[in-house]
Amino acid sequence: MTDGPPPAQGKILSLQYHCFPDEAGGAWRVTYEINRRLAQRGWTVHLITCNPGEELADRETIQGVVYDRIGVKPSKRPVSLWRALRRRLNAALSDSPGSPARVVHVHNPLVGFLALLNPRMWNVPMLYHFHSAWYDEEQVNRRERLLLEGRAGPGAELLFLLRLKLIRLMEWTCYCAARRILVLSRYSQERLGEYFPLGKDKVQVL
């Protein structure tokens, strides 16, 4: 008797803005390993992501994972990103051959928020993978820009505060919609609890 392929488990839809090996980074490498191992265990993994460069194919399969890339230009504008994402979600969540996705695994709050504007998403169990708070990252980036460019005017400060409010709205929408919020460490669990105290019962440390 020879070992055959693992039994089919269903389809998982993975949503990221960028990913490995398209881009290098610790969080992207983690999500790559998760998707690769799920594919090895018999899951059909459909990754919707954004193409960081025109040299990469719009669609290809890597280590058993289907990479479905949104073009560079539409990925840079929220409205065009939403439209491109909506088309791919409608196909991935439909009852067409290949079966609809059974689980949606979100790794990026912007992509997750735009995806949730599609009513098809509301009936599919969603997992949110908390790598770090975009809210925190934006403030760190802001401090670095101020060190380089000097103090910003009052208009720029107001726009920055509004941007932080919008980021919080998008992140909290994803957290509220998720059945589970996955974290990789106790530190991440504690930070998430400070930032989003309403979801402590949803958090699971991997």
Coordinates of N, CA and C in Angstrom, one line a residue:
M1 N 0.9 -1.2 0.0 CA 0.0 0.0 0.0 C 0.9 1.2 0.0
T2 N 0.5 2.2 -0.8 CA 1.3 3.5 -0.9 C 0.5 4.6 -0.3
D3 N 1.2 5.6 0.2 CA 0.5 6.7 0.7 C -0.1 7.6 -0.4
G4 N -1.3 7.9 -0.4 CA -1.9 8.8 -1.4 C -2.0 10.2 -0.9
P5 N -2.7 11.1 -1.6 CA -2.8 12.4 -1.2 C -3.8 12.5 0.0
P6 N -3.7 13.5 0.8 CA -4.6 13.7 2.0 C -6.0 13.9 1.5
P7 N -7.0 13.5 2.3 CA -8.4 13.7 1.9 C -8.7 15.2 1.8
A8 N -9.6 15.5 0.8 CA -10.0 16.9 0.7 C -10.7 17.4 1.9
Q9 N -10.4 18.6 2.4 CA -11.0 19.1 3.6 C -11.9 20.3 3.3
G10 N -11.9 20.9 2.1 CA -12.7 22.0 1.8 C -11.7 23.2 1.4
K11 N -12.3 24.4 1.2 CA -11.6 25.5 0.7 C -11.4 26.6 1.8
I12 N -10.2 27.1 1.9 CA -9.9 28.2 2.8 C -9.6 29.4 2.0
L13 N -10.2 30.5 2.2 CA -9.8 31.8 1.5 C -9.0 32.6 2.4
S14 N -7.7 32.9 2.0 CA -6.8 33.7 2.7 C -6.7 35.1 2.1
L15 N -6.9 36.1 2.9 CA -6.8 37.5 2.5 C -5.7 38.2 3.1
Q16 N -4.8 38.7 2.2 CA -3.6 39.5 2.6 C -3.4 40.7 1.7
Y17 N -2.7 41.7 2.1 CA -2.3 42.8 1.2 C -1.1 42.4 0.4
H18 N 0.0 42.0 1.1 CA 1.2 41.4 0.5 C 1.5 40.1 1.1
C19 N 2.3 39.3 0.5 CA 2.6 38.0 1.1 C 4.0 37.5 0.7
F20 N 4.4 36.4 1.3 CA 5.7 35.7 0.9 C 5.3 34.7 -0.1
P21 N 6.1 34.4 -1.1 CA 7.5 35.0 -1.4 C 7.5 36.3 -2.2
D22 N 6.3 36.9 -2.5 CA 6.3 38.1 -3.2 C 7.1 39.2 -2.5
E23 N 7.0 39.3 -1.2 CA 7.7 40.2 -0.4 C 8.3 39.4 0.8
A24 N 9.4 39.9 1.4 CA 10.0 39.3 2.5 C 9.6 40.0 3.8
G25 N 9.4 39.2 4.8 CA 9.0 39.7 6.1 C 8.6 38.6 7.1
G26 N 8.8 38.8 8.4 CA 8.5 37.8 9.3 C 7.0 37.3 9.3
A27 N 6.1 38.3 9.3 CA 4.6 38.0 9.4 C 4.2 37.3 8.1
W28 N 4.8 37.8 7.0 CA 4.4 37.1 5.7 C 4.9 35.7 5.6
R29 N 6.1 35.5 6.2 CA 6.6 34.1 6.2 C 5.7 33.2 7.0
V30 N 5.2 33.7 8.1 CA 4.3 32.9 9.0 C 3.1 32.5 8.2
T31 N 2.5 33.5 7.5 CA 1.2 33.2 6.8 C 1.5 32.2 5.7
Y32 N 2.7 32.3 5.1 CA 3.1 31.4 4.0 C 3.1 30.0 4.5
E33 N 3.8 29.8 5.7 CA 3.9 28.5 6.3 C 2.5 27.9 6.7
I34 N 1.6 28.8 7.2 CA 0.3 28.3 7.5 C -0.4 27.8 6.3
N35 N -0.4 28.6 5.2 CA -1.1 28.2 4.0 C -0.5 27.0 3.4
R36 N 0.8 26.9 3.4 CA 1.5 25.7 2.8 C 1.1 24.4 3.5
R37 N 1.1 24.5 4.9 CA 0.8 23.3 5.7 C -0.7 22.9 5.5
L38 N -1.6 23.9 5.4 CA -3.0 23.6 5.2 C -3.2 22.9 3.9
A39 N -2.5 23.4 2.9 CA -2.5 22.7 1.6 C -2.0 21.3 1.6
Q40 N -1.0 21.0 2.4 CA -0.4 19.7 2.6 C -1.4 18.8 3.2
R41 N -2.3 19.3 4.1 CA -3.3 18.5 4.8 C -4.6 18.3 4.1
G42 N -4.6 18.8 2.8 CA -5.8 18.5 2.0 C -6.7 19.7 1.8
W43 N -6.4 20.8 2.4 CA -7.3 22.0 2.2 C -6.9 22.6 0.8
T44 N -7.9 23.1 0.2 CA -7.7 24.0 -1.0 C -7.6 25.4 -0.5
V45 N -6.4 26.0 -0.6 CA -6.1 27.3 -0.1 C -6.0 28.3 -1.3
H46 N -6.9 29.3 -1.2 CA -7.0 30.3 -2.3 C -6.6 31.6 -1.6
L47 N -5.5 32.1 -2.0 CA -4.9 33.4 -1.5 C -5.2 34.5 -2.4
I48 N -5.9 35.5 -1.9 CA -6.1 36.8 -2.6 C -5.2 37.8 -2.0
T49 N -4.3 38.4 -2.8 CA -3.3 39.3 -2.3 C -3.1 40.4 -3.4
C50 N -2.2 41.3 -3.1 CA -1.9 42.4 -4.1 C -0.5 42.2 -4.6
N51 N -0.4 42.4 -5.9 CA 0.9 42.2 -6.6 C 1.8 43.4 -6.3
P52 N 3.0 43.2 -5.8 CA 3.9 44.3 -5.5 C 4.7 44.7 -6.7
G53 N 4.6 44.0 -7.8 CA 5.4 44.3 -9.0 C 4.8 43.7 -10.2
E54 N 4.9 44.3 -11.4 CA 4.3 43.9 -12.6 C 4.9 42.6 -13.1
E55 N 6.1 42.2 -12.6 CA 6.7 41.0 -13.1 C 6.1 39.7 -12.6
L56 N 5.3 39.7 -11.6 CA 4.6 38.5 -11.1 C 3.3 38.2 -11.8
A57 N 3.0 36.9 -11.9 CA 1.8 36.5 -12.6 C 0.6 36.9 -11.8
D58 N -0.5 37.1 -12.5 CA -1.8 37.5 -11.9 C -2.3 36.3 -11.1
R59 N -2.0 35.1 -11.6 CA -2.5 33.9 -10.9 C -1.5 32.7 -11.1
E60 N -1.1 32.1 -10.0 CA -0.3 30.9 -10.1 C -0.4 30.1 -8.9
T61 N 0.1 28.9 -8.9 CA 0.1 28.0 -7.7 C 1.5 27.8 -7.2
I62 N 1.7 28.0 -5.9 CA 3.0 27.8 -5.2 C 2.8 27.0 -4.0
Q63 N 3.5 25.8 -4.0 CA 3.4 24.9 -2.8 C 2.0 24.5 -2.5
G64 N 1.2 24.3 -3.6 CA -0.2 23.9 -3.4 C -1.2 25.0 -3.1
V65 N -0.7 26.3 -3.0 CA -1.6 27.4 -2.7 C -1.8 28.2 -3.9
V66 N -3.1 28.5 -4.2 CA -3.4 29.4 -5.4 C -3.2 30.8 -5.0
Y67 N -2.3 31.5 -5.7 CA -2.0 32.9 -5.6 C -2.9 33.7 -6.6
D68 N -3.8 34.5 -6.1 CA -4.7 35.3 -7.0 C -4.3 36.8 -6.7
R69 N -3.6 37.4 -7.6 CA -3.0 38.7 -7.3 C -3.8 39.8 -8.0
I70 N -4.1 40.8 -7.2 CA -4.7 42.1 -7.7 C -3.6 42.9 -8.2
G71 N -3.8 43.6 -9.4 CA -2.8 44.4 -10.0 C -2.2 45.5 -9.2
V72 N -1.0 46.0 -9.5 CA -0.4 47.1 -8.7 C -1.2 48.3 -8.7
K73 N -1.7 48.8 -9.9 CA -2.4 50.1 -9.9 C -3.7 50.0 -9.1
P74 N -4.6 49.0 -9.3 CA -5.8 49.0 -8.5 C -5.6 48.8 -7.0
S75 N -4.5 48.2 -6.6 CA -4.2 48.0 -5.2 C -3.8 49.2 -4.5
K76 N -3.5 50.3 -5.2 CA -3.0 51.6 -4.5 C -4.2 52.5 -4.2
R77 N -5.4 52.2 -4.7 CA -6.5 53.1 -4.5 C -7.6 52.3 -3.8
P78 N -8.2 52.8 -2.7 CA -9.2 52.0 -2.0 C -10.4 51.6 -2.8
V79 N -10.9 52.5 -3.6 CA -12.1 52.1 -4.4 C -11.8 51.1 -5.5
S80 N -10.7 51.2 -6.2 CA -10.4 50.2 -7.2 C -9.9 48.9 -6.5
L81 N -9.3 49.0 -5.4 CA -9.0 47.8 -4.6 C -10.2 47.0 -4.2
W82 N -11.2 47.8 -3.7 CA -12.5 47.2 -3.3 C -13.2 46.5 -4.5
R83 N -13.2 47.1 -5.7 CA -13.8 46.5 -6.8 C -13.1 45.2 -7.3
A84 N -11.8 45.3 -7.3 CA -11.0 44.1 -7.7 C -11.2 43.0 -6.7
L85 N -11.2 43.3 -5.4 CA -11.4 42.3 -4.4 C -12.8 41.7 -4.4
R86 N -13.8 42.6 -4.7 CA -15.2 42.1 -4.8 C -15.4 41.1 -5.9
R87 N -14.8 41.3 -7.0 CA -14.9 40.3 -8.2 C -14.3 39.0 -7.7
R88 N -13.1 39.0 -7.1 CA -12.5 37.8 -6.7 C -13.3 37.1 -5.6
L89 N -13.8 37.8 -4.7 CA -14.6 37.3 -3.6 C -15.9 36.6 -4.1
N90 N -16.5 37.3 -5.1 CA -17.7 36.7 -5.6 C -17.5 35.3 -6.3
A91 N -16.3 35.2 -6.9 CA -16.0 33.9 -7.6 C -15.6 32.9 -6.5
A92 N -14.8 33.3 -5.5 CA -14.3 32.3 -4.5 C -15.4 31.9 -3.6
L93 N -16.5 32.7 -3.4 CA -17.5 32.4 -2.4 C -18.8 31.9 -3.1
S94 N -18.7 31.7 -4.4 CA -19.9 31.3 -5.2 C -20.0 29.7 -5.1
D95 N -21.1 29.2 -5.6 CA -21.3 27.8 -5.7 C -20.8 27.2 -7.0
S96 N -19.9 27.9 -7.7 CA -19.4 27.4 -8.9 C -18.5 26.2 -8.7
P97 N -18.1 25.4 -9.7 CA -17.3 24.2 -9.6 C -16.0 24.6 -8.8
G98 N -15.6 23.7 -7.9 CA -14.5 24.0 -7.0 C -15.0 24.2 -5.6
S99 N -16.3 24.4 -5.4 CA -16.9 24.6 -4.1 C -16.6 25.9 -3.5
P100 N -17.5 26.5 -2.8 CA -17.3 27.8 -2.1 C -16.4 27.7 -0.9
A101 N -15.8 28.8 -0.5 CA -14.9 28.7 0.6 C -15.7 28.4 1.9
R102 N -15.1 27.6 2.8 CA -15.7 27.2 4.1 C -15.3 28.1 5.2
V103 N -14.1 28.7 5.0 CA -13.5 29.6 6.1 C -12.8 30.7 5.4
V104 N -12.8 31.9 5.9 CA -12.0 33.1 5.4 C -11.0 33.4 6.5
H105 N -9.8 33.5 6.2 CA -8.7 33.8 7.1 C -8.1 35.1 6.7
V106 N -8.3 36.1 7.5 CA -7.9 37.5 7.2 C -6.6 37.8 7.9
H107 N -5.6 38.4 7.2 CA -4.4 38.8 7.8 C -4.1 40.3 7.7
N108 N -5.0 41.0 7.1 CA -4.7 42.5 6.9 C -6.0 43.2 7.1
P109 N -6.0 44.3 8.0 CA -7.3 44.9 8.3 C -7.9 45.7 7.1
L110 N -7.1 46.3 6.3 CA -7.7 47.0 5.1 C -8.4 46.1 4.2
V111 N -7.7 45.0 3.8 CA -8.3 44.0 2.9 C -9.5 43.4 3.6
G112 N -9.4 43.1 4.9 CA -10.5 42.5 5.6 C -11.7 43.4 5.7
F113 N -11.5 44.7 5.9 CA -12.6 45.6 6.0 C -13.3 45.7 4.7
L114 N -12.5 45.9 3.6 CA -13.1 46.0 2.3 C -13.9 44.7 1.9
A115 N -13.3 43.6 2.3 CA -14.0 42.3 2.0 C -15.3 42.2 2.7
L116 N -15.4 42.8 3.9 CA -16.7 42.7 4.7 C -17.8 43.6 4.1
L117 N -17.4 44.5 3.2 CA -18.4 45.3 2.5 C -19.2 44.4 1.5
N118 N -18.7 43.2 1.2 CA -19.4 42.3 0.4 C -20.3 41.4 1.2
P119 N -21.7 41.4 1.0 CA -22.6 40.6 1.8 C -22.3 39.1 1.7
R120 N -21.6 38.6 0.7 CA -21.3 37.2 0.6 C -20.4 36.8 1.8
M121 N -19.6 37.7 2.3 CA -18.7 37.4 3.4 C -19.4 37.1 4.7
W122 N -20.6 37.6 4.9 CA -21.3 37.6 6.2 C -21.7 36.2 6.6
N123 N -21.8 35.3 5.7 CA -22.3 33.9 6.0 C -21.2 32.9 6.1
V124 N -19.9 33.4 5.9 CA -18.8 32.5 6.0 C -18.0 32.7 7.3
P125 N -17.7 31.7 8.0 CA -16.9 31.9 9.3 C -15.6 32.5 9.0
M126 N -15.3 33.6 9.7 CA -14.0 34.3 9.5 C -13.1 34.3 10.7
L127 N -11.8 34.0 10.4 CA -10.8 34.1 11.4 C -9.9 35.3 11.1
Y128 N -9.5 36.0 12.1 CA -8.7 37.2 11.9 C -7.3 36.9 12.6
H129 N -6.2 37.0 11.9 CA -4.9 36.8 12.4 C -4.3 38.1 12.8
F130 N -4.1 38.3 14.1 CA -3.6 39.6 14.6 C -2.1 39.4 14.7
H131 N -1.4 40.1 13.7 CA 0.1 40.1 13.8 C 0.6 41.3 14.6
S132 N 0.0 42.4 14.4 CA 0.3 43.7 15.1 C -0.9 44.6 14.8
A133 N -1.0 45.7 15.6 CA -2.0 46.7 15.4 C -1.5 47.7 14.3
W134 N -2.3 47.9 13.3 CA -2.0 48.9 12.3 C -2.0 50.3 13.0
Y135 N -2.9 50.5 13.9 CA -3.0 51.7 14.7 C -1.6 52.0 15.3
D136 N -0.9 51.0 15.9 CA 0.4 51.2 16.5 C 1.4 51.5 15.4
E137 N 1.4 50.8 14.4 CA 2.4 50.9 13.3 C 2.3 52.3 12.7
E138 N 1.1 52.8 12.5 CA 0.9 54.2 12.0 C 1.5 55.3 12.8
Q139 N 1.4 55.1 14.1 CA 2.0 56.1 15.1 C 3.5 56.0 15.1
V140 N 4.1 54.8 15.0 CA 5.5 54.7 14.9 C 6.0 55.3 13.6
N141 N 5.3 55.1 12.5 CA 5.7 55.7 11.2 C 5.6 57.2 11.3
R142 N 4.6 57.7 12.0 CA 4.4 59.1 12.1 C 5.6 59.8 12.9
R143 N 6.0 59.1 13.9 CA 7.1 59.7 14.7 C 8.4 59.7 13.9
E144 N 8.6 58.7 13.1 CA 9.8 58.6 12.3 C 9.8 59.7 11.2
R145 N 8.6 60.0 10.6 CA 8.5 61.0 9.6 C 8.8 62.4 10.3
L146 N 8.3 62.6 11.5 CA 8.5 63.9 12.2 C 10.0 64.1 12.5
L147 N 10.7 63.1 12.8 CA 12.1 63.2 13.1 C 12.9 63.6 11.8
L148 N 12.4 63.2 10.6 CA 13.1 63.5 9.4 C 12.6 64.8 8.8
E149 N 11.3 65.1 9.0 CA 10.7 66.3 8.3 C 10.4 67.5 9.2
G150 N 10.5 67.3 10.5 CA 10.2 68.3 11.4 C 8.7 68.4 11.8
R151 N 8.3 69.3 12.6 CA 6.9 69.4 13.1 C 5.9 69.7 12.0
A152 N 4.8 69.0 12.0 CA 3.8 69.2 11.0 C 2.8 70.3 11.4
G153 N 2.2 70.9 10.5 CA 1.2 72.0 10.8 C -0.1 71.4 11.4
P154 N -1.0 72.3 11.9 CA -2.2 71.8 12.5 C -3.1 71.1 11.5
G155 N -3.1 71.4 10.2 CA -3.9 70.7 9.3 C -3.5 69.3 9.1
A156 N -2.2 69.1 9.1 CA -1.6 67.7 8.9 C -1.9 66.9 10.2
E157 N -1.8 67.6 11.4 CA -2.1 66.9 12.6 C -3.6 66.4 12.6
L158 N -4.5 67.2 12.2 CA -5.9 66.9 12.1 C -6.1 65.7 11.2
L159 N -5.5 65.7 10.0 CA -5.7 64.6 9.1 C -5.1 63.3 9.6
F160 N -4.0 63.4 10.4 CA -3.4 62.2 11.0 C -4.4 61.6 12.0
L161 N -5.0 62.5 12.8 CA -5.9 62.0 13.9 C -7.1 61.3 13.2
L162 N -7.6 61.9 12.1 CA -8.7 61.3 11.4 C -8.3 60.0 10.8
R163 N -7.1 59.9 10.3 CA -6.6 58.6 9.7 C -6.5 57.6 10.8
L164 N -6.1 57.9 12.0 CA -6.1 57.0 13.1 C -7.5 56.5 13.5
K165 N -8.4 57.4 13.5 CA -9.8 57.0 13.7 C -10.3 56.0 12.7
L166 N -10.0 56.3 11.4 CA -10.4 55.4 10.3 C -9.8 54.0 10.5
I167 N -8.5 54.0 10.8 CA -7.8 52.7 11.0 C -8.4 51.9 12.1
R168 N -8.7 52.6 13.2 CA -9.3 51.9 14.4 C -10.7 51.3 13.9
L169 N -11.5 52.1 13.2 CA -12.8 51.6 12.7 C -12.6 50.3 11.9
M170 N -11.6 50.3 10.9 CA -11.4 49.2 10.1 C -11.0 48.0 10.9
E171 N -10.0 48.2 11.8 CA -9.5 47.1 12.6 C -10.6 46.5 13.5
W172 N -11.4 47.4 14.2 CA -12.4 46.9 15.1 C -13.5 46.2 14.3
T173 N -13.8 46.7 13.1 CA -14.8 46.0 12.3 C -14.4 44.5 12.0
C174 N -13.1 44.3 11.7 CA -12.6 43.0 11.5 C -12.7 42.1 12.8
Y175 N -12.3 42.7 13.9 CA -12.3 42.0 15.1 C -13.7 41.6 15.5
C176 N -14.7 42.5 15.3 CA -16.1 42.2 15.7 C -16.7 41.1 14.8
A177 N -16.3 41.1 13.5 CA -16.8 40.1 12.6 C -16.2 38.8 12.7
A178 N -15.0 38.7 13.3 CA -14.3 37.4 13.4 C -14.9 36.4 14.4
R179 N -14.9 35.2 14.1 CA -15.3 34.1 15.0 C -14.2 33.9 16.0
R180 N -13.0 34.0 15.5 CA -11.8 33.8 16.4 C -10.7 34.8 15.9
I181 N -10.0 35.3 16.9 CA -8.8 36.2 16.6 C -7.6 35.4 17.1
L182 N -6.7 35.2 16.1 CA -5.5 34.4 16.3 C -4.3 35.2 16.6
V183 N -3.5 34.9 17.6 CA -2.3 35.6 17.9 C -1.2 34.6 18.1
L184 N 0.1 35.0 18.0 CA 1.2 34.1 18.0 C 2.0 34.2 19.4
S185 N 1.6 35.1 20.3 CA 2.3 35.2 21.5 C 1.4 35.8 22.6
R186 N 1.8 35.6 23.8 CA 1.1 36.2 25.0 C 1.2 37.8 24.9
Y187 N 2.4 38.3 24.4 CA 2.5 39.7 24.3 C 1.5 40.3 23.3
S188 N 1.3 39.6 22.2 CA 0.3 40.1 21.2 C -1.1 40.0 21.8
Q189 N -1.3 38.9 22.6 CA -2.6 38.8 23.2 C -2.9 39.9 24.2
E190 N -1.9 40.3 25.0 CA -2.0 41.4 25.9 C -2.3 42.7 25.2
R191 N -1.5 43.0 24.1 CA -1.7 44.2 23.4 C -3.0 44.3 22.7
L192 N -3.5 43.2 22.2 CA -4.8 43.2 21.6 C -5.9 43.4 22.6
G193 N -5.7 42.9 23.8 CA -6.7 43.1 24.9 C -6.7 44.6 25.3
E194 N -5.6 45.3 25.3 CA -5.6 46.7 25.6 C -6.3 47.5 24.5
Y195 N -6.0 47.1 23.3 CA -6.5 47.9 22.1 C -8.0 47.6 21.8
F196 N -8.4 46.3 22.0 CA -9.7 45.9 21.7 C -10.2 45.0 22.9
P197 N -10.7 45.7 24.0 CA -11.0 44.9 25.2 C -12.3 44.1 25.0
L198 N -13.1 44.3 23.9 CA -14.4 43.6 23.8 C -14.3 42.2 23.3
G199 N -13.1 41.8 22.8 CA -13.0 40.5 22.2 C -12.1 39.5 22.9
K200 N -12.0 39.6 24.2 CA -11.0 38.7 24.9 C -11.5 37.2 24.8
D201 N -12.8 37.0 24.7 CA -13.2 35.6 24.6 C -13.0 35.0 23.3
K202 N -12.7 35.8 22.3 CA -12.4 35.3 20.9 C -11.0 35.0 20.7
V203 N -10.1 35.4 21.5 CA -8.6 35.3 21.2 C -8.1 33.9 21.5
Q204 N -7.3 33.4 20.6 CA -6.7 32.1 20.7 C -5.2 32.3 20.4
V205 N -4.3 31.8 21.3 CA -2.9 31.9 21.1 C -2.5 30.6 20.4
L206 N -1.7 30.7 19.3 CA -1.3 29.6 18.5 C 0.0 29.1 19.0

